Coordinates of C-alpha atoms in Angstrom, one line a residue:
X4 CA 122.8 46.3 94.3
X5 CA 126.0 44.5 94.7
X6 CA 124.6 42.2 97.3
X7 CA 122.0 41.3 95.1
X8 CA 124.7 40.8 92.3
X9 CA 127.3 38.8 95.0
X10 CA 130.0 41.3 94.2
X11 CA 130.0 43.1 97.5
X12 CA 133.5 44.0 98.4
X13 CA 134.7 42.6 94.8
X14 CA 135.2 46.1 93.6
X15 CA 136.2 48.9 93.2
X16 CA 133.6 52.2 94.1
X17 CA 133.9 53.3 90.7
X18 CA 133.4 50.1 88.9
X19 CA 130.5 49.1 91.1
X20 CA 129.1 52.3 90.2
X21 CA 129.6 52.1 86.3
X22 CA 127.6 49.1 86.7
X23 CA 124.8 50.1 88.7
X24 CA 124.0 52.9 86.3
X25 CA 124.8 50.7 83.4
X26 CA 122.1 48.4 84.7
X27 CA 119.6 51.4 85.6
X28 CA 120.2 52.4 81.8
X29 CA 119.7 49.3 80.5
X30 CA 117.0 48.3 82.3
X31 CA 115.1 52.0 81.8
X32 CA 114.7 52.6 85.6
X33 CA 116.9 55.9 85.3
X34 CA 115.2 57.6 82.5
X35 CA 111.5 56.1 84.0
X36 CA 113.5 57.4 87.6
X37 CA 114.2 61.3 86.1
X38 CA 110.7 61.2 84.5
X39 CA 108.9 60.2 87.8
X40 CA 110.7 62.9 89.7
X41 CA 110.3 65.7 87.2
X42 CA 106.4 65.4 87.3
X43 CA 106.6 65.3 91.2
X44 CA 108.5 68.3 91.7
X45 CA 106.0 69.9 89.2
X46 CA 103.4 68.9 91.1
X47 CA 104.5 70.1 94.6
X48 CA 105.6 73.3 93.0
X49 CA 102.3 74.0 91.4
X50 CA 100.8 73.6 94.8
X51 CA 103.9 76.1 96.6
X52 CA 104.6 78.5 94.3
X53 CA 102.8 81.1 93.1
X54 CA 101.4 81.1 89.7
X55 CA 103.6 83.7 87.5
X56 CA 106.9 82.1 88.7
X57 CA 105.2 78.5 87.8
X58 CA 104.2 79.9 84.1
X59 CA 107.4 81.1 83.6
X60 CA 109.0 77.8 83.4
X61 CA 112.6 79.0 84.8
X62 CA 112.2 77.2 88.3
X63 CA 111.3 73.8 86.4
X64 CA 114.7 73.7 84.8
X65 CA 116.5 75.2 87.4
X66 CA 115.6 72.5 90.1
X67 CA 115.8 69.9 87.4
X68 CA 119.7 70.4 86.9
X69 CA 120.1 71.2 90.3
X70 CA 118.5 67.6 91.3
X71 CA 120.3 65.4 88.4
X72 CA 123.6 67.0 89.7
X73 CA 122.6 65.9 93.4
X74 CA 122.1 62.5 91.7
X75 CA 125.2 62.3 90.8
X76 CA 126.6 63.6 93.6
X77 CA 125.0 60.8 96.0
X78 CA 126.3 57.9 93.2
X79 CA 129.3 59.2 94.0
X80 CA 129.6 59.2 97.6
X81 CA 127.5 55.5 97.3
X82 CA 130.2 54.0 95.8
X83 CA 133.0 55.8 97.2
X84 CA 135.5 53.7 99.7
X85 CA 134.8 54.0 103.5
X86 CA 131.2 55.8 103.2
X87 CA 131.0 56.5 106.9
X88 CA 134.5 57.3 107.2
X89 CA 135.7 59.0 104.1
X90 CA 139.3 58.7 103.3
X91 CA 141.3 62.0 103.1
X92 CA 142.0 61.1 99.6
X93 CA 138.6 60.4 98.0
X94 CA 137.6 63.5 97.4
X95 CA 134.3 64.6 95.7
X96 CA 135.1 66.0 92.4
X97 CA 132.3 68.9 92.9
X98 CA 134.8 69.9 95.3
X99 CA 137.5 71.2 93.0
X100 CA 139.6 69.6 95.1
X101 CA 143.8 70.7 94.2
X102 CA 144.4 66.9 92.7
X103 CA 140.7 67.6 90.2
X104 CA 142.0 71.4 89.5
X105 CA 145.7 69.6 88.7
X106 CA 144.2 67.3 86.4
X107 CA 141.5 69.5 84.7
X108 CA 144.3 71.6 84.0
X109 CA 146.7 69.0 82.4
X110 CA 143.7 67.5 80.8
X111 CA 142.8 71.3 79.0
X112 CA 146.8 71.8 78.5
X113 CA 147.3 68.0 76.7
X114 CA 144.1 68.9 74.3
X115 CA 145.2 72.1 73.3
X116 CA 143.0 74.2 75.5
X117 CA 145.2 77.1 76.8
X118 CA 142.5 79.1 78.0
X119 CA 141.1 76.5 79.8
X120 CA 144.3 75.5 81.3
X121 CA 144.8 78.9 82.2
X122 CA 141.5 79.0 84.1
X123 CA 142.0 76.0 86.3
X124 CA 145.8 77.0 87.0
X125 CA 144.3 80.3 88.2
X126 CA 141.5 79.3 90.3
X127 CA 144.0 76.2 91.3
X128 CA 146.1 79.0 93.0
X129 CA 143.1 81.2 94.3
X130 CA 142.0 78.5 96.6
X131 CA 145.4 77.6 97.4
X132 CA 147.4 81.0 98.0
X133 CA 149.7 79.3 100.8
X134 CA 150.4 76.1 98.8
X135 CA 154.3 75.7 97.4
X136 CA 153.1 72.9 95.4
X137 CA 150.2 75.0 93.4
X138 CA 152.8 78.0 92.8
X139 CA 155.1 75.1 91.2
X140 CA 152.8 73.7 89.1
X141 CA 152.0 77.3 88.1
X142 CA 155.3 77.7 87.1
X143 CA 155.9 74.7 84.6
X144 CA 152.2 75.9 83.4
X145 CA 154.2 79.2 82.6
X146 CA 157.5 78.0 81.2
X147 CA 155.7 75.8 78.8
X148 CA 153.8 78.8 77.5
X149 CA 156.9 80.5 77.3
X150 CA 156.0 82.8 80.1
X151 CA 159.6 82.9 82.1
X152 CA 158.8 85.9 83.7
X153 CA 155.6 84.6 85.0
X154 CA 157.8 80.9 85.4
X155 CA 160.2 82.6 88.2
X156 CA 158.1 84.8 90.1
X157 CA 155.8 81.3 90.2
X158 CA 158.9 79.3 91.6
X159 CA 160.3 82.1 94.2
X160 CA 157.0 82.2 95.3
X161 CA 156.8 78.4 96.3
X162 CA 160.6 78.3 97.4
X163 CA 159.0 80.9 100.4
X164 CA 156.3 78.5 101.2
X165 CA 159.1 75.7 101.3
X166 CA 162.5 76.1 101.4
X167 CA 162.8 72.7 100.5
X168 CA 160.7 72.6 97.2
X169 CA 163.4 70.9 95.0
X170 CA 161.3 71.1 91.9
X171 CA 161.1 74.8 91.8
X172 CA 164.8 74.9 92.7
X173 CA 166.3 73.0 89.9
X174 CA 163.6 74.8 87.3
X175 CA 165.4 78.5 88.6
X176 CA 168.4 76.6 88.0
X177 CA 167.9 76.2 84.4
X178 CA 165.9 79.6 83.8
X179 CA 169.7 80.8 85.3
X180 CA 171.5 78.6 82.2
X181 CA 169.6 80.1 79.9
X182 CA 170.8 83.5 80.7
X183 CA 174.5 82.3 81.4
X184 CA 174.3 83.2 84.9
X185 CA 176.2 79.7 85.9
X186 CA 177.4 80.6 89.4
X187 CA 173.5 81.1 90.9
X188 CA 172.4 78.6 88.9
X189 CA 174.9 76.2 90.3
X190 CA 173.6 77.7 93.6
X191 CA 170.2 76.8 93.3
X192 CA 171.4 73.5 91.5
X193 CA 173.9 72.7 95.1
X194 CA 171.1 73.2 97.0
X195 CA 168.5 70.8 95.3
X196 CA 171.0 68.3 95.6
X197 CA 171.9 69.1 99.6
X198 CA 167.8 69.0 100.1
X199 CA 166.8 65.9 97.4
X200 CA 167.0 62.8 99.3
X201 CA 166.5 60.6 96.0
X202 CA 168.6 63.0 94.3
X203 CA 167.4 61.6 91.2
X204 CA 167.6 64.4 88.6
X205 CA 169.1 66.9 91.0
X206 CA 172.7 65.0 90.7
X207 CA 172.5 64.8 86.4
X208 CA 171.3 68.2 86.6
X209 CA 174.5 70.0 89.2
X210 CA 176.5 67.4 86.3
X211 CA 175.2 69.5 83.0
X212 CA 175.1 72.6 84.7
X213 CA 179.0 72.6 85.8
X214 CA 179.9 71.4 82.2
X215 CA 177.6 74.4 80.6
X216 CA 179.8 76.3 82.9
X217 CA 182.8 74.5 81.4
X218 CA 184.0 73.4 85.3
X219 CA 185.0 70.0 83.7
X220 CA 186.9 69.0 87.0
X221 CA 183.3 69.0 88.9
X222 CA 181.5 67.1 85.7
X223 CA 183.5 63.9 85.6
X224 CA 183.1 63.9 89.7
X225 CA 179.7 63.9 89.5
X226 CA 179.6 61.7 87.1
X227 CA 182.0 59.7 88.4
X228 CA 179.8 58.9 91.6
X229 CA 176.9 58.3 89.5
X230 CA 178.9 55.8 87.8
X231 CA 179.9 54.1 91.5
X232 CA 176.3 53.6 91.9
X233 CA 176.3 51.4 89.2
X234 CA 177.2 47.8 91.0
X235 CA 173.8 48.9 92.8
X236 CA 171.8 49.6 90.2
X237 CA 172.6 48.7 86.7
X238 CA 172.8 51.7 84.1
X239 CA 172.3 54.2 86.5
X240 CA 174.2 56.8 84.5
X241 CA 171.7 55.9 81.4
X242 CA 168.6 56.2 83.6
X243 CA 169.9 59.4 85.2
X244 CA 170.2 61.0 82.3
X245 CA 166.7 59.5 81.0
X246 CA 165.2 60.9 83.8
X247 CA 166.6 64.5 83.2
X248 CA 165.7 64.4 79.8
X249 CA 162.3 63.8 80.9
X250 CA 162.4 66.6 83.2
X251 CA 163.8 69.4 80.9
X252 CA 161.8 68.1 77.7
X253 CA 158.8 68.5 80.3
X254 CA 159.9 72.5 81.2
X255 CA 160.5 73.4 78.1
X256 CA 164.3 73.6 78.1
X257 CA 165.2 72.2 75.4
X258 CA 168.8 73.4 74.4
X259 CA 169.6 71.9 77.5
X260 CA 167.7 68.7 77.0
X261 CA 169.4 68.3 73.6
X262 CA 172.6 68.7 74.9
X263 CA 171.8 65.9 77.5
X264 CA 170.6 63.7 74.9
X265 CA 173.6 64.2 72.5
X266 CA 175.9 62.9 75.2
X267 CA 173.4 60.2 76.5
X268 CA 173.7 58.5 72.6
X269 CA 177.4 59.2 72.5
X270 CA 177.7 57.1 75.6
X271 CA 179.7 53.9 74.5
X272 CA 178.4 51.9 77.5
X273 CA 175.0 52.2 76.3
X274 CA 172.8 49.1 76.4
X275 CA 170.9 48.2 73.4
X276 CA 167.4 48.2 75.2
X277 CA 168.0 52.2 75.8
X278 CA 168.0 53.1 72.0
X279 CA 164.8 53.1 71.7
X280 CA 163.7 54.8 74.6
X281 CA 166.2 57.7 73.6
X282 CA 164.7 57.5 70.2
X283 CA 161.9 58.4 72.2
X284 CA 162.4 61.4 73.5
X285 CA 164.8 62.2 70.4
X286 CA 161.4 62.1 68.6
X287 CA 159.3 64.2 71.6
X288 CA 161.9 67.1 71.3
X289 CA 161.8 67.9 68.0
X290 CA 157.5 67.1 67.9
X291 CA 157.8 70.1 70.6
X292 CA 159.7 72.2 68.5
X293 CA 157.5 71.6 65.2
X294 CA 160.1 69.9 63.3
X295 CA 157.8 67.0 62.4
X296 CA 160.3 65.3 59.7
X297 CA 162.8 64.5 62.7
X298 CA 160.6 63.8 64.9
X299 CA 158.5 61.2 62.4
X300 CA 161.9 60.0 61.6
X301 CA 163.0 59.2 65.7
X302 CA 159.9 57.9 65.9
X303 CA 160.0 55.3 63.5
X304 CA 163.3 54.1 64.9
X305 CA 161.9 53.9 68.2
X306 CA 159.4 51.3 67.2
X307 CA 161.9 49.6 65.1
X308 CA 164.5 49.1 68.5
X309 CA 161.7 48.6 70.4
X310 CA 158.8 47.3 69.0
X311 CA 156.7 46.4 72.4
X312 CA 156.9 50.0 73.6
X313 CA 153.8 51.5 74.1
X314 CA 155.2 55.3 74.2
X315 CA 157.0 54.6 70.6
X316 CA 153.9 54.2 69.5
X317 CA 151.8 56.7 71.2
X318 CA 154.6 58.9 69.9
X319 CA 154.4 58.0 66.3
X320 CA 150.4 58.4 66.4
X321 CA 150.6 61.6 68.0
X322 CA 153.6 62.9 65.3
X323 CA 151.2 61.5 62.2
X324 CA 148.2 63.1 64.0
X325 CA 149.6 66.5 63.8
X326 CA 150.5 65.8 59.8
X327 CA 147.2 65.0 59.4
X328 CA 148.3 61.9 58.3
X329 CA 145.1 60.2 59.7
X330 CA 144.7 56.6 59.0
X331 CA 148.5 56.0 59.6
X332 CA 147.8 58.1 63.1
X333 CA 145.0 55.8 64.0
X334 CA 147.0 52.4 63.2
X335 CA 150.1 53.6 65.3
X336 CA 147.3 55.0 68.4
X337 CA 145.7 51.1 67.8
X338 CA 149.5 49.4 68.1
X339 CA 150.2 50.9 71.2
X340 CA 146.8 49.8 72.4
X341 CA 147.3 45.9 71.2
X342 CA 151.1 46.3 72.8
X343 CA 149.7 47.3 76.5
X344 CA 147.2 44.7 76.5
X345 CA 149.3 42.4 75.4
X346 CA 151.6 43.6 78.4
X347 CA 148.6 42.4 80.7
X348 CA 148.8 46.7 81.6
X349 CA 146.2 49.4 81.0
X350 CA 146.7 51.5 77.5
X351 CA 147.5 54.9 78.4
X352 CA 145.1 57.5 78.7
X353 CA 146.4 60.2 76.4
X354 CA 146.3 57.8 73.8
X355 CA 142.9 56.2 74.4
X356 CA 142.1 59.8 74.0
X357 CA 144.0 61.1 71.2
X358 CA 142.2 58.0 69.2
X359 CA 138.8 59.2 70.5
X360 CA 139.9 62.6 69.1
X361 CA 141.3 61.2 66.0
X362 CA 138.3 59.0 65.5
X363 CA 136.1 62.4 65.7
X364 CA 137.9 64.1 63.3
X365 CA 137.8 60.9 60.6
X366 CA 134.0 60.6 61.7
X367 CA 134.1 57.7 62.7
X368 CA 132.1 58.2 66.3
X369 CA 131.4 55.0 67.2
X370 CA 135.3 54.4 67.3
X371 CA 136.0 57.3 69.1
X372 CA 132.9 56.4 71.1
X373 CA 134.6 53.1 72.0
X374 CA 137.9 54.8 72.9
X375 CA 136.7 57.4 75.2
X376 CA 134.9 54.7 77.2
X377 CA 137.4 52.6 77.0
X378 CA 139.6 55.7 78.8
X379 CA 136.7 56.5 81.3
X380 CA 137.3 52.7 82.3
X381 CA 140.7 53.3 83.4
X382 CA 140.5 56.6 85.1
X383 CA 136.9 59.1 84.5
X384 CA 137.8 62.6 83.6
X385 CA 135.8 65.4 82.6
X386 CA 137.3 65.4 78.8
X387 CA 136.8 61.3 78.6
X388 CA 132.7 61.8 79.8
X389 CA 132.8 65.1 77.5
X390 CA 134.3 62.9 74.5
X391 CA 131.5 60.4 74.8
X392 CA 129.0 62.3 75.2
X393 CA 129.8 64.4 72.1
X394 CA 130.3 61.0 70.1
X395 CA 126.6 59.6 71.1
X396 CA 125.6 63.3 70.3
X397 CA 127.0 63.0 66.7
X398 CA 125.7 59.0 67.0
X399 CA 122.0 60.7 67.7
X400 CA 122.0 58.3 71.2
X401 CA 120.6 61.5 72.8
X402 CA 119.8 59.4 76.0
X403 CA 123.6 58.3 76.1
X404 CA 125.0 61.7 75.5
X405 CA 122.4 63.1 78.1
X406 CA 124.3 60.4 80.6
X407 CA 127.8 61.2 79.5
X408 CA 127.5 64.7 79.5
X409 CA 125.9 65.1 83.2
X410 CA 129.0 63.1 84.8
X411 CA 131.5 65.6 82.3
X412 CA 129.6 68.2 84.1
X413 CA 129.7 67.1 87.6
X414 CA 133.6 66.5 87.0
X415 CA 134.0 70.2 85.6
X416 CA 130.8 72.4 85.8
X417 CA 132.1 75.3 84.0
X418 CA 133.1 73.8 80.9
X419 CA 131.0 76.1 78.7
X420 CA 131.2 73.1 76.2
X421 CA 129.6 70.6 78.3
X422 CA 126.7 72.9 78.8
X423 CA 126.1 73.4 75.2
X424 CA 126.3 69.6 74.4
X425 CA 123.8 69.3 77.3
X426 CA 121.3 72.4 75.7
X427 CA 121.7 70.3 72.2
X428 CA 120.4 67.2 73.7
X429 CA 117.8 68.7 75.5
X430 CA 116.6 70.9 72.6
X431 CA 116.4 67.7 70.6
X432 CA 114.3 65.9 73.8
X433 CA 111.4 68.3 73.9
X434 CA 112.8 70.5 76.5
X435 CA 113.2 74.1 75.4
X436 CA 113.4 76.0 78.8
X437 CA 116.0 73.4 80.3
X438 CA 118.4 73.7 76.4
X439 CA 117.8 77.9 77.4
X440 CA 119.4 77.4 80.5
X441 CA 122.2 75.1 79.3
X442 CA 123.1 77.5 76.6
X443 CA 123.3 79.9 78.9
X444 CA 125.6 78.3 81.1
X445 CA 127.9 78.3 78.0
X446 CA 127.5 81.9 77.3
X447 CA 128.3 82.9 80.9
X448 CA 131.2 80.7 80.9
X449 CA 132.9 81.6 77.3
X450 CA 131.9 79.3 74.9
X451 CA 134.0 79.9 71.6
X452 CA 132.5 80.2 68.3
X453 CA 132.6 76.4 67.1
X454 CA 130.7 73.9 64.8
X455 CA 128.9 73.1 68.1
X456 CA 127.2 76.2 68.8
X457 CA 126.8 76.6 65.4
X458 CA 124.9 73.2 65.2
X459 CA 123.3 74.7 68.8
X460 CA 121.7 77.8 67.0
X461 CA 120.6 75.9 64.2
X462 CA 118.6 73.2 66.3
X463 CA 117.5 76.5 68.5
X464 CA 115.4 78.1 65.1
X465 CA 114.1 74.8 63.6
X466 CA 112.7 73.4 67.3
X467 CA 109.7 76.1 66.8
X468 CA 110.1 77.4 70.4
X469 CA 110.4 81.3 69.5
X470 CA 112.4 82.3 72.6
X471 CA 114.8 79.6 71.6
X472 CA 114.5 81.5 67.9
X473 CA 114.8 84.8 69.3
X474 CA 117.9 83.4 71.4
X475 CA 119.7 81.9 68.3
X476 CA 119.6 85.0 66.3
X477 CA 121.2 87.0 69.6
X478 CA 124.1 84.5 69.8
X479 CA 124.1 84.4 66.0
X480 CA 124.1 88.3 65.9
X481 CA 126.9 88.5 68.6
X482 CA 129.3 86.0 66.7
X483 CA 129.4 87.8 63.8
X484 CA 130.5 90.9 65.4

């Protein structure tokens, strides 16, 4: 295909093969492709099998699913880089690989899905026992679910794997703090220093922690040789503290991040250009803490001292989002689209996503359509496939969804609400036995009472199939207790 269309070595895997199955969609040749080999393998199992398992229909849909995942799975390696030799970082996402458990888990964490977070982080450090770097990601997982417990066995855990993890080092430093423990707190906060060779937060952090500890003396030194660094590189004092802000607002310690930020704005050597990105985080600590006046109010002034930033934006959408303020949401989501373009840089994905969600919620689905793909453009996840799929679902494109849906699932094949997106299209298709089996799938894997599988049950008794009937009034039976 992409010598035929002069693009060989143009580019990229995956945008050679969005367009090879946008043309086979386009053209018909996938559907007319699926179509072709379902009646094949029908034939040669009619001829194989014997007759009761045939009759009862349950190898048809298993082999079918098992073959459109295969599919799949060969586009994939296709237009992956280096087919013969496959580089150590391209990694099949039906391998669960750590980096597609990471971001699965992010992904379920970002949209509110603490369960499915949960899950991921779990399985994340089943295959991965001996991993430091799976037992600290663990532990942020904990601390921001207020877990601290949980948060320092995590971190102990990966500082035995590697002595030199300074992550889970400066995070035991601050879970010290809050218990005014200072001395092993500056311990752990010496250390992460000695080992950091960019000793980018580390530094600010050893700064904050001797001034909790009211050891003044050690404060202005560090600070002091944070401030020599400054012929070097302008504002490194600023930036420091920036960049521990980020890292405490991150792990949920935010009487410390406050603290940090109070003294970052009383700073008289402040540039300008830095008020708005300390309006910024000014505006994601108190969005974290539920106080939405303040953190509407930051927000606004970050976009007023710096109008071009995309995150002042993303901010304010995400603040009016959670007042339900929903047309002002999607206007400040649409900004901080129009300013990254206009950057010549690729619009975020959280907030191509949070519009696709917003746009959902407004009904607007061909908007949230738009955004999702728009999001899968810059970097395909499970929750960008699953957000267009549901939006062609709600669109009635059943052939679309049916597309969307089966790349959500090979990304993440125990989302329980992938699988009942994919028994709603195929109920609507004239496929009962294949929607029996996908509803299944979301059974076995949790699905959540929901409009969905409401909308599921009710397709299930009007499609006149009576063991999808008989199903529906089992699922609608078990709900309701």
């Amino acid at each position: 295909y992409s010598t035929m269309q002069g693009s060989e070595g143009s580019h990229t895997g995956e945008e050679l093969k969005k367009k090879f199955l946008e043309h086979l969609v386009a053209n018909g040749s996938y559907q007319s492709m699926k179509e072709y080999l379902r009646e094949a393998v029908i034939e040669v199992i009619r001829e194989g099998t014997p007759r009761a398992r045939v009759e009862g229909g349950e190898v048809f849909s298993n082999l079918y699913v098992q073959l459109v995942t295969l599919a799949n799975k060969t586009l994939n390696t296709m237009f992956a880089p280096h087919v013969l030799m496959p580089s150590k970082t391209c990694t099949s996402t039906l391998d669960r690989s750590t980096e597609s458990l990471l971001s699965m888990a992010h992904e379920a964490e970002t949209n509110g899905d603490l369960h499915g977070a949960t899950r991921y982080f779990q399985e994340l450090l089943l295959r991965n026992q001996d991993d430091a770097t799976a037992w600290t990601q663990m532990g942020f997982f904990a601390l921001r679910s207020g877990d601290h417990v949980k948060a320092e066995e995590c971190f102990k855990r990966a500082l035995q794997l590697d002595e030199s993890d300074t992550e889970s080092m400066m995070a035991l430093a601050c879970l010290r703090c809050l218990e005014e423990e200072f001395e092993e707190a500056l311990t752990f906060a010496r250390e992460a220093v000695d080992t950091d060779s960019h000793k980018d937060i580390s530094w600010p952090l050893l700064a904050q922690i001797y001034h909790m500890a009211g050891i003044m003396t050690e404060f202005n030194a560090v600070w002091d040789h944070l401030a020599s660094m400054e012929a070097e590189a302008p504002n490194a004092c600023v930036s420091a503290r920036q960049r521990l802000i980020h890292f405490l607002l991150d792990s949920r310690f935010l009487s410390m991040a406050e603290d940090v930020l109070e003294e970052a704005r009383a700073d008289s050597t402040l540039p300008p250009q830095m008020n708005g990105e300390l309006n910024v985080l000014a505006g994601r600590l108190f969005l974290i803490r539920g106080d939405m006046d303040k953190a509407e109010m930051y927000a606004n002034a970050a976009t007023v001292a710096s109008p071009d930033n995309v995150d002042s934006w993303g901010l304010l959408g995400e603040v009016l989002g959670k007042q339900s303020k929903q047309t002002e949401a999607k206007e400040a989501y649409e900004n901080a689209i129009r300013k990254a373009e206009s950057g010549d840089i690729d619009p975020p994905g959280p907030i191509l996503m949070s519009l696709g969600k917003l746009c959902e919620e407004m009904g607007d689905h061909s908007a949230a359509k738009k955004a999702y793909l728009h999001a899968i453009r810059g970097t395909p996840t499970a929750g960008a496939w699953l957000g267009a799929g549901m939006a062609c679902l709600h669109l009635g494109e059943w052939h679309l969804a049916e597309e969307a849906l089966s790349e959500a699932n090979v990304f993440d094949n125990e989302n329980p609400v992938v699988w009942a997106g994919l028994a709603l299209v195929c109920v609507k298709d004239g496929r009962p036995r294949e929607a029996e089996m996908a509803i299944q799938e979301a059974l076995h894997h949790r699905i959540a009472e929901s409009p969905l599988l409401r909308e599921v049950c009710q397709a299930f008794e009007s499609s006149g199939d009576e063991g999808l009937q008989r199903l529906s009034e089992e699922i609608l039976a078990r709900e309701r207790v």
